[in-house]
Amino acid sequence: MHELYVKWKARTFLLIDVPPMHRSPGGKAIGIDEERYTTWNTELLLQAKSFAKATSKASIYVVSSYVIISDILDNPASYGLSDYIEEEVSDKEDWEPDVGRSEEENQKSLWEDDIHLSTAGHRIFADRLWNIFGP
């Protein structure tokens, strides 16, 4: 960020932390733990605060995809999603997103594949960003 600030005179920065990948279908399949993500996100926030303090002319925004995606996973019905994927991942080792599901079920899933958000997931995430930064 420092180079963007000095060389290119950037003054507004939006940082998005790492989502809870341990809760993704791929993360669940390989059994990764939460600590690596919370540690990274904590350090990102500390560095952003330090940069903001050192560069008074810059605006730094940190959005927590970790919090947003966790909220969606904890409350899928409130976002019009099913928790189908988390249930399937716990039951099957070789999870495939589109196998045996209707188009309607696919539109209600948070995950497109093992690690990527679906269109519905991206839409919800974008709506949350809009609620933060919109008009």
PDB file of N, CA and C in Angstrom, residues 12-90:
ATOM      1  N   THR A  12      -7.368   6.249  -1.127  1.00  0.00           N
ATOM      2  CA  THR A  12      -8.447   5.447  -0.569  1.00  0.00           C
ATOM      3  C   THR A  12      -8.157   3.977  -0.829  1.00  0.00           C
ATOM      4  N   PHE A  13      -8.194   3.189   0.233  1.00  0.00           N
ATOM      5  CA  PHE A  13      -7.881   1.771   0.143  1.00  0.00           C
ATOM      6  C   PHE A  13      -9.014   0.954   0.749  1.00  0.00           C
ATOM      7  N   LEU A  14      -9.413  -0.080   0.048  1.00  0.00           N
ATOM      8  CA  LEU A  14     -10.395  -1.033   0.560  1.00  0.00           C
ATOM      9  C   LEU A  14      -9.700  -2.380   0.680  1.00  0.00           C
ATOM     10  N   LEU A  15      -9.597  -2.871   1.887  1.00  0.00           N
ATOM     11  CA  LEU A  15      -8.984  -4.171   2.148  1.00  0.00           C
ATOM     12  C   LEU A  15     -10.082  -5.133   2.584  1.00  0.00           C
ATOM     13  N   ILE A  16     -10.069  -6.310   2.012  1.00  0.00           N
ATOM     14  CA  ILE A  16     -11.035  -7.341   2.379  1.00  0.00           C
ATOM     15  C   ILE A  16     -10.252  -8.524   2.919  1.00  0.00           C
ATOM     16  N   ASP A  17     -10.558  -8.914   4.130  1.00  0.00           N
ATOM     17  CA  ASP A  17      -9.802 -10.000   4.749  1.00  0.00           C
ATOM     18  C   ASP A  17     -10.196 -11.360   4.174  1.00  0.00           C
ATOM     19  N   VAL A  18      -9.550 -12.392   4.679  1.00  0.00           N
ATOM     20  CA  VAL A  18      -9.728 -13.751   4.175  1.00  0.00           C
ATOM     21  C   VAL A  18     -11.005 -14.356   4.767  1.00  0.00           C
ATOM     22  N   PRO A  19     -11.828 -14.975   3.918  1.00  0.00           N
ATOM     23  CA  PRO A  19     -13.050 -15.608   4.428  1.00  0.00           C
ATOM     24  C   PRO A  19     -12.732 -16.882   5.219  1.00  0.00           C
ATOM     25  N   PRO A  20     -13.723 -17.435   5.884  1.00  0.00           N
ATOM     26  CA  PRO A  20     -13.506 -18.648   6.688  1.00  0.00           C
ATOM     27  C   PRO A  20     -13.391 -19.890   5.796  1.00  0.00           C
ATOM     28  N   MET A  21     -12.252 -20.036   5.153  1.00  0.00           N
ATOM     29  CA  MET A  21     -12.065 -21.131   4.195  1.00  0.00           C
ATOM     30  C   MET A  21     -12.173 -22.502   4.849  1.00  0.00           C
ATOM     31  N   HIS A  22     -11.948 -22.588   6.133  1.00  0.00           N
ATOM     32  CA  HIS A  22     -12.098 -23.871   6.831  1.00  0.00           C
ATOM     33  C   HIS A  22     -13.552 -24.329   6.834  1.00  0.00           C
ATOM     34  N   ARG A  23     -14.473 -23.423   6.528  1.00  0.00           N
ATOM     35  CA  ARG A  23     -15.895 -23.780   6.473  1.00  0.00           C
ATOM     36  C   ARG A  23     -16.378 -24.003   5.047  1.00  0.00           C
ATOM     37  N   SER A  24     -15.503 -23.810   4.067  1.00  0.00           N
ATOM     38  CA  SER A  24     -15.863 -24.082   2.672  1.00  0.00           C
ATOM     39  C   SER A  24     -15.878 -25.592   2.462  1.00  0.00           C
ATOM     40  N   PRO A  25     -16.546 -26.057   1.407  1.00  0.00           N
ATOM     41  CA  PRO A  25     -16.528 -27.504   1.143  1.00  0.00           C
ATOM     42  C   PRO A  25     -15.103 -28.054   1.018  1.00  0.00           C
ATOM     43  N   GLY A  26     -14.231 -27.322   0.332  1.00  0.00           N
ATOM     44  CA  GLY A  26     -12.848 -27.776   0.179  1.00  0.00           C
ATOM     45  C   GLY A  26     -12.094 -27.783   1.494  1.00  0.00           C
ATOM     46  N   GLY A  27     -12.299 -26.750   2.297  1.00  0.00           N
ATOM     47  CA  GLY A  27     -11.646 -26.665   3.599  1.00  0.00           C
ATOM     48  C   GLY A  27     -12.092 -27.763   4.540  1.00  0.00           C
ATOM     49  N   LYS A  28     -13.387 -28.058   4.499  1.00  0.00           N
ATOM     50  CA  LYS A  28     -13.914 -29.141   5.335  1.00  0.00           C
ATOM     51  C   LYS A  28     -13.351 -30.487   4.885  1.00  0.00           C
ATOM     52  N   ALA A  29     -13.228 -30.653   3.565  1.00  0.00           N
ATOM     53  CA  ALA A  29     -12.760 -31.933   3.022  1.00  0.00           C
ATOM     54  C   ALA A  29     -11.332 -32.250   3.450  1.00  0.00           C
ATOM     55  N   ILE A  30     -10.480 -31.212   3.555  1.00  0.00           N
ATOM     56  CA  ILE A  30      -9.089 -31.480   3.933  1.00  0.00           C
ATOM     57  C   ILE A  30      -8.811 -31.183   5.404  1.00  0.00           C
ATOM     58  N   GLY A  31      -9.827 -30.722   6.120  1.00  0.00           N
ATOM     59  CA  GLY A  31      -9.698 -30.543   7.562  1.00  0.00           C
ATOM     60  C   GLY A  31      -8.795 -29.402   7.995  1.00  0.00           C
ATOM     61  N   ILE A  32      -8.774 -28.307   7.240  1.00  0.00           N
ATOM     62  CA  ILE A  32      -7.940 -27.182   7.662  1.00  0.00           C
ATOM     63  C   ILE A  32      -8.568 -26.488   8.868  1.00  0.00           C
ATOM     64  N   ASP A  33      -7.709 -25.839   9.655  1.00  0.00           N
ATOM     65  CA  ASP A  33      -8.195 -25.234  10.890  1.00  0.00           C
ATOM     66  C   ASP A  33      -8.415 -23.727  10.727  1.00  0.00           C
ATOM     67  N   GLU A  34      -9.137 -23.191  11.663  1.00  0.00           N
ATOM     68  CA  GLU A  34      -9.541 -21.786  11.648  1.00  0.00           C
ATOM     69  C   GLU A  34      -8.395 -20.827  11.957  1.00  0.00           C
ATOM     70  N   GLU A  35      -7.435 -21.251  12.747  1.00  0.00           N
ATOM     71  CA  GLU A  35      -6.406 -20.353  13.270  1.00  0.00           C
ATOM     72  C   GLU A  35      -5.640 -19.600  12.187  1.00  0.00           C
ATOM     73  N   ARG A  36      -5.310 -20.265  11.097  1.00  0.00           N
ATOM     74  CA  ARG A  36      -4.530 -19.596  10.048  1.00  0.00           C
ATOM     75  C   ARG A  36      -5.270 -18.393   9.485  1.00  0.00           C
ATOM     76  N   TYR A  37      -6.593 -18.455   9.425  1.00  0.00           N
ATOM     77  CA  TYR A  37      -7.386 -17.354   8.866  1.00  0.00           C
ATOM     78  C   TYR A  37      -7.576 -16.234   9.874  1.00  0.00           C
ATOM     79  N   THR A  38      -7.842 -16.589  11.112  1.00  0.00           N
ATOM     80  CA  THR A  38      -8.022 -15.548  12.124  1.00  0.00           C
ATOM     81  C   THR A  38      -6.702 -14.827  12.400  1.00  0.00           C
ATOM     82  N   THR A  39      -5.589 -15.552  12.361  1.00  0.00           N
ATOM     83  CA  THR A  39      -4.283 -14.923  12.553  1.00  0.00           C
ATOM     84  C   THR A  39      -3.997 -13.934  11.427  1.00  0.00           C
ATOM     85  N   TRP A  40      -4.195 -14.363  10.181  1.00  0.00           N
ATOM     86  CA  TRP A  40      -3.974 -13.482   9.028  1.00  0.00           C
ATOM     87  C   TRP A  40      -4.854 -12.239   9.132  1.00  0.00           C
ATOM     88  N   ASN A  41      -6.127 -12.436   9.431  1.00  0.00           N
ATOM     89  CA  ASN A  41      -7.065 -11.319   9.478  1.00  0.00           C
ATOM     90  C   ASN A  41      -6.736 -10.342  10.600  1.00  0.00           C
ATOM     91  N   THR A  42      -6.295 -10.856  11.732  1.00  0.00           N
ATOM     92  CA  THR A  42      -5.886  -9.994  12.840  1.00  0.00           C
ATOM     93  C   THR A  42      -4.682  -9.160  12.439  1.00  0.00           C
ATOM     94  N   GLU A  43      -3.719  -9.789  11.794  1.00  0.00           N
ATOM     95  CA  GLU A  43      -2.518  -9.073  11.354  1.00  0.00           C
ATOM     96  C   GLU A  43      -2.856  -8.034  10.281  1.00  0.00           C
ATOM     97  N   LEU A  44      -3.750  -8.373   9.370  1.00  0.00           N
ATOM     98  CA  LEU A  44      -4.176  -7.416   8.341  1.00  0.00           C
ATOM     99  C   LEU A  44      -4.778  -6.172   8.990  1.00  0.00           C
ATOM    100  N   LEU A  45      -5.627  -6.363   9.964  1.00  0.00           N
ATOM    101  CA  LEU A  45      -6.257  -5.235  10.650  1.00  0.00           C
ATOM    102  C   LEU A  45      -5.219  -4.390  11.390  1.00  0.00           C
ATOM    103  N   LEU A  46      -4.274  -5.033  12.059  1.00  0.00           N
ATOM    104  CA  LEU A  46      -3.212  -4.299  12.757  1.00  0.00           C
ATOM    105  C   LEU A  46      -2.373  -3.483  11.781  1.00  0.00           C
ATOM    106  N   GLN A  47      -2.012  -4.091  10.645  1.00  0.00           N
ATOM    107  CA  GLN A  47      -1.216  -3.378   9.642  1.00  0.00           C
ATOM    108  C   GLN A  47      -2.003  -2.223   9.022  1.00  0.00           C
ATOM    109  N   ALA A  48      -3.286  -2.434   8.784  1.00  0.00           N
ATOM    110  CA  ALA A  48      -4.130  -1.367   8.231  1.00  0.00           C
ATOM    111  C   ALA A  48      -4.213  -0.196   9.207  1.00  0.00           C
ATOM    112  N   LYS A  49      -4.372  -0.491  10.489  1.00  0.00           N
ATOM    113  CA  LYS A  49      -4.422   0.571  11.500  1.00  0.00           C
ATOM    114  C   LYS A  49      -3.102   1.324  11.562  1.00  0.00           C
ATOM    115  N   SER A  50      -2.003   0.591  11.494  1.00  0.00           N
ATOM    116  CA  SER A  50      -0.682   1.209  11.518  1.00  0.00           C
ATOM    117  C   SER A  50      -0.479   2.110  10.300  1.00  0.00           C
ATOM    118  N   PHE A  51      -0.863   1.627   9.132  1.00  0.00           N
ATOM    119  CA  PHE A  51      -0.732   2.413   7.903  1.00  0.00           C
ATOM    120  C   PHE A  51      -1.613   3.664   7.982  1.00  0.00           C
ATOM    121  N   ALA A  52      -2.823   3.518   8.472  1.00  0.00           N
ATOM    122  CA  ALA A  52      -3.744   4.655   8.586  1.00  0.00           C
ATOM    123  C   ALA A  52      -3.179   5.719   9.528  1.00  0.00           C
ATOM    124  N   LYS A  53      -2.573   5.277  10.607  1.00  0.00           N
ATOM    125  CA  LYS A  53      -2.000   6.218  11.569  1.00  0.00           C
ATOM    126  C   LYS A  53      -0.807   6.965  10.966  1.00  0.00           C
ATOM    127  N   ALA A  54      -0.020   6.268  10.148  1.00  0.00           N
ATOM    128  CA  ALA A  54       1.179   6.866   9.550  1.00  0.00           C
ATOM    129  C   ALA A  54       0.875   7.726   8.325  1.00  0.00           C
ATOM    130  N   THR A  55      -0.278   7.553   7.732  1.00  0.00           N
ATOM    131  CA  THR A  55      -0.628   8.277   6.501  1.00  0.00           C
ATOM    132  C   THR A  55      -1.969   8.977   6.688  1.00  0.00           C
ATOM    133  N   SER A  56      -1.911  10.142   7.284  1.00  0.00           N
ATOM    134  CA  SER A  56      -3.142  10.837   7.658  1.00  0.00           C
ATOM    135  C   SER A  56      -4.010  11.253   6.472  1.00  0.00           C
ATOM    136  N   LYS A  57      -3.440  11.329   5.273  1.00  0.00           N
ATOM    137  CA  LYS A  57      -4.226  11.731   4.098  1.00  0.00           C
ATOM    138  C   LYS A  57      -4.923  10.555   3.421  1.00  0.00           C
ATOM    139  N   ALA A  58      -4.677   9.362   3.907  1.00  0.00           N
ATOM    140  CA  ALA A  58      -5.282   8.171   3.296  1.00  0.00           C
ATOM    141  C   ALA A  58      -6.500   7.722   4.096  1.00  0.00           C
ATOM    142  N   SER A  59      -7.451   7.157   3.377  1.00  0.00           N
ATOM    143  CA  SER A  59      -8.612   6.525   4.000  1.00  0.00           C
ATOM    144  C   SER A  59      -8.480   5.025   3.787  1.00  0.00           C
ATOM    145  N   ILE A  60      -8.500   4.281   4.868  1.00  0.00           N
ATOM    146  CA  ILE A  60      -8.359   2.830   4.789  1.00  0.00           C
ATOM    147  C   ILE A  60      -9.629   2.201   5.354  1.00  0.00           C
ATOM    148  N   TYR A  61     -10.246   1.340   4.543  1.00  0.00           N
ATOM    149  CA  TYR A  61     -11.439   0.614   4.956  1.00  0.00           C
ATOM    150  C   TYR A  61     -11.101  -0.869   4.956  1.00  0.00           C
ATOM    151  N   VAL A  62     -11.458  -1.546   6.023  1.00  0.00           N
ATOM    152  CA  VAL A  62     -11.258  -2.989   6.102  1.00  0.00           C
ATOM    153  C   VAL A  62     -12.634  -3.632   6.260  1.00  0.00           C
ATOM    154  N   VAL A  63     -12.962  -4.493   5.317  1.00  0.00           N
ATOM    155  CA  VAL A  63     -14.217  -5.233   5.360  1.00  0.00           C
ATOM    156  C   VAL A  63     -13.874  -6.679   5.694  1.00  0.00           C
ATOM    157  N   SER A  64     -14.620  -7.253   6.598  1.00  0.00           N
ATOM    158  CA  SER A  64     -14.357  -8.628   7.001  1.00  0.00           C
ATOM    159  C   SER A  64     -15.236  -9.607   6.232  1.00  0.00           C
ATOM    160  N   SER A  65     -14.648 -10.204   5.200  1.00  0.00           N
ATOM    161  CA  SER A  65     -15.368 -11.272   4.499  1.00  0.00           C
ATOM    162  C   SER A  65     -15.547 -12.464   5.441  1.00  0.00           C
ATOM    163  N   TYR A  66     -14.632 -12.588   6.393  1.00  0.00           N
ATOM    164  CA  TYR A  66     -14.733 -13.662   7.384  1.00  0.00           C
ATOM    165  C   TYR A  66     -16.039 -13.539   8.166  1.00  0.00           C
ATOM    166  N   VAL A  67     -16.339 -12.336   8.631  1.00  0.00           N
ATOM    167  CA  VAL A  67     -17.564 -12.107   9.402  1.00  0.00           C
ATOM    168  C   VAL A  67     -18.797 -12.257   8.515  1.00  0.00           C
ATOM    169  N   ILE A  68     -18.744 -11.689   7.318  1.00  0.00           N
ATOM    170  CA  ILE A  68     -19.901 -11.739   6.418  1.00  0.00           C
ATOM    171  C   ILE A  68     -20.226 -13.179   6.023  1.00  0.00           C
ATOM    172  N   ILE A  69     -19.223 -13.927   5.561  1.00  0.00           N
ATOM    173  CA  ILE A  69     -19.460 -15.309   5.128  1.00  0.00           C
ATOM    174  C   ILE A  69     -19.861 -16.183   6.319  1.00  0.00           C
ATOM    175  N   SER A  70     -19.258 -15.952   7.474  1.00  0.00           N
ATOM    176  CA  SER A  70     -19.652 -16.710   8.674  1.00  0.00           C
ATOM    177  C   SER A  70     -21.110 -16.451   9.016  1.00  0.00           C
ATOM    178  N   ASP A  71     -21.534 -15.199   8.914  1.00  0.00           N
ATOM    179  CA  ASP A  71     -22.932 -14.868   9.194  1.00  0.00           C
ATOM    180  C   ASP A  71     -23.862 -15.580   8.219  1.00  0.00           C
ATOM    181  N   ILE A  72     -23.481 -15.608   6.951  1.00  0.00           N
ATOM    182  CA  ILE A  72     -24.298 -16.301   5.947  1.00  0.00           C
ATOM    183  C   ILE A  72     -24.362 -17.795   6.261  1.00  0.00           C
ATOM    184  N   LEU A  73     -23.220 -18.400   6.595  1.00  0.00           N
ATOM    185  CA  LEU A  73     -23.183 -19.827   6.915  1.00  0.00           C
ATOM    186  C   LEU A  73     -23.962 -20.147   8.189  1.00  0.00           C
ATOM    187  N   ASP A  74     -23.943 -19.233   9.136  1.00  0.00           N
ATOM    188  CA  ASP A  74     -24.663 -19.456  10.396  1.00  0.00           C
ATOM    189  C   ASP A  74     -26.167 -19.253  10.250  1.00  0.00           C
ATOM    190  N   ASN A  75     -26.570 -18.460   9.249  1.00  0.00           N
ATOM    191  CA  ASN A  75     -27.986 -18.111   9.067  1.00  0.00           C
ATOM    192  C   ASN A  75     -28.400 -18.194   7.600  1.00  0.00           C
ATOM    193  N   PRO A  76     -28.199 -19.328   6.931  1.00  0.00           N
ATOM    194  CA  PRO A  76     -28.452 -19.383   5.485  1.00  0.00           C
ATOM    195  C   PRO A  76     -29.895 -19.064   5.105  1.00  0.00           C
ATOM    196  N   ALA A  77     -30.838 -19.489   5.909  1.00  0.00           N
ATOM    197  CA  ALA A  77     -32.250 -19.258   5.571  1.00  0.00           C
ATOM    198  C   ALA A  77     -32.590 -17.774   5.536  1.00  0.00           C
ATOM    199  N   SER A  78     -31.947 -16.978   6.377  1.00  0.00           N
ATOM    200  CA  SER A  78     -32.240 -15.544   6.393  1.00  0.00           C
ATOM    201  C   SER A  78     -31.744 -14.845   5.129  1.00  0.00           C
ATOM    202  N   TYR A  79     -30.903 -15.524   4.361  1.00  0.00           N
ATOM    203  CA  TYR A  79     -30.413 -14.989   3.086  1.00  0.00           C
ATOM    204  C   TYR A  79     -31.044 -15.708   1.892  1.00  0.00           C
ATOM    205  N   GLY A  80     -32.023 -16.549   2.150  1.00  0.00           N
ATOM    206  CA  GLY A  80     -32.676 -17.285   1.071  1.00  0.00           C
ATOM    207  C   GLY A  80     -31.864 -18.456   0.558  1.00  0.00           C
ATOM    208  N   LEU A  81     -30.893 -18.899   1.345  1.00  0.00           N
ATOM    209  CA  LEU A  81     -30.046 -20.026   0.957  1.00  0.00           C
ATOM    210  C   LEU A  81     -30.402 -21.248   1.790  1.00  0.00           C
ATOM    211  N   SER A  82     -30.005 -22.399   1.269  1.00  0.00           N
ATOM    212  CA  SER A  82     -30.129 -23.623   2.051  1.00  0.00           C
ATOM    213  C   SER A  82     -28.758 -23.940   2.632  1.00  0.00           C
ATOM    214  N   ASP A  83     -28.723 -24.797   3.619  1.00  0.00           N
ATOM    215  CA  ASP A  83     -27.430 -25.239   4.150  1.00  0.00           C
ATOM    216  C   ASP A  83     -27.056 -26.593   3.553  1.00  0.00           C
ATOM    217  N   TYR A  84     -27.605 -26.868   2.397  1.00  0.00           N
ATOM    218  CA  TYR A  84     -27.417 -28.124   1.680  1.00  0.00           C
ATOM    219  C   TYR A  84     -25.949 -28.512   1.561  1.00  0.00           C
ATOM    220  N   ILE A  85     -25.113 -27.582   1.177  1.00  0.00           N
ATOM    221  CA  ILE A  85     -23.716 -27.901   0.903  1.00  0.00           C
ATOM    222  C   ILE A  85     -22.995 -28.356   2.162  1.00  0.00           C
ATOM    223  N   GLU A  86     -23.158 -27.647   3.262  1.00  0.00           N
ATOM    224  CA  GLU A  86     -22.472 -28.067   4.484  1.00  0.00           C
ATOM    225  C   GLU A  86     -22.931 -29.455   4.911  1.00  0.00           C
ATOM    226  N   GLU A  87     -24.220 -29.750   4.733  1.00  0.00           N
ATOM    227  CA  GLU A  87     -24.717 -31.085   5.074  1.00  0.00           C
ATOM    228  C   GLU A  87     -24.099 -32.130   4.154  1.00  0.00           C
ATOM    229  N   GLU A  88     -24.051 -31.842   2.858  1.00  0.00           N
ATOM    230  CA  GLU A  88     -23.501 -32.795   1.896  1.00  0.00           C
ATOM    231  C   GLU A  88     -22.024 -33.041   2.132  1.00  0.00           C
ATOM    232  N   VAL A  89     -21.266 -31.997   2.431  1.00  0.00           N
ATOM    233  CA  VAL A  89     -19.834 -32.158   2.635  1.00  0.00           C
ATOM    234  C   VAL A  89     -19.560 -33.049   3.829  1.00  0.00           C
ATOM    235  N   SER A  90     -20.360 -32.938   4.858  1.00  0.00           N
ATOM    236  CA  SER A  90     -20.126 -33.779   6.027  1.00  0.00           C
ATOM    237  C   SER A  90     -20.471 -35.241   5.739  1.00  0.00           C
TER     238      SER A  90
END
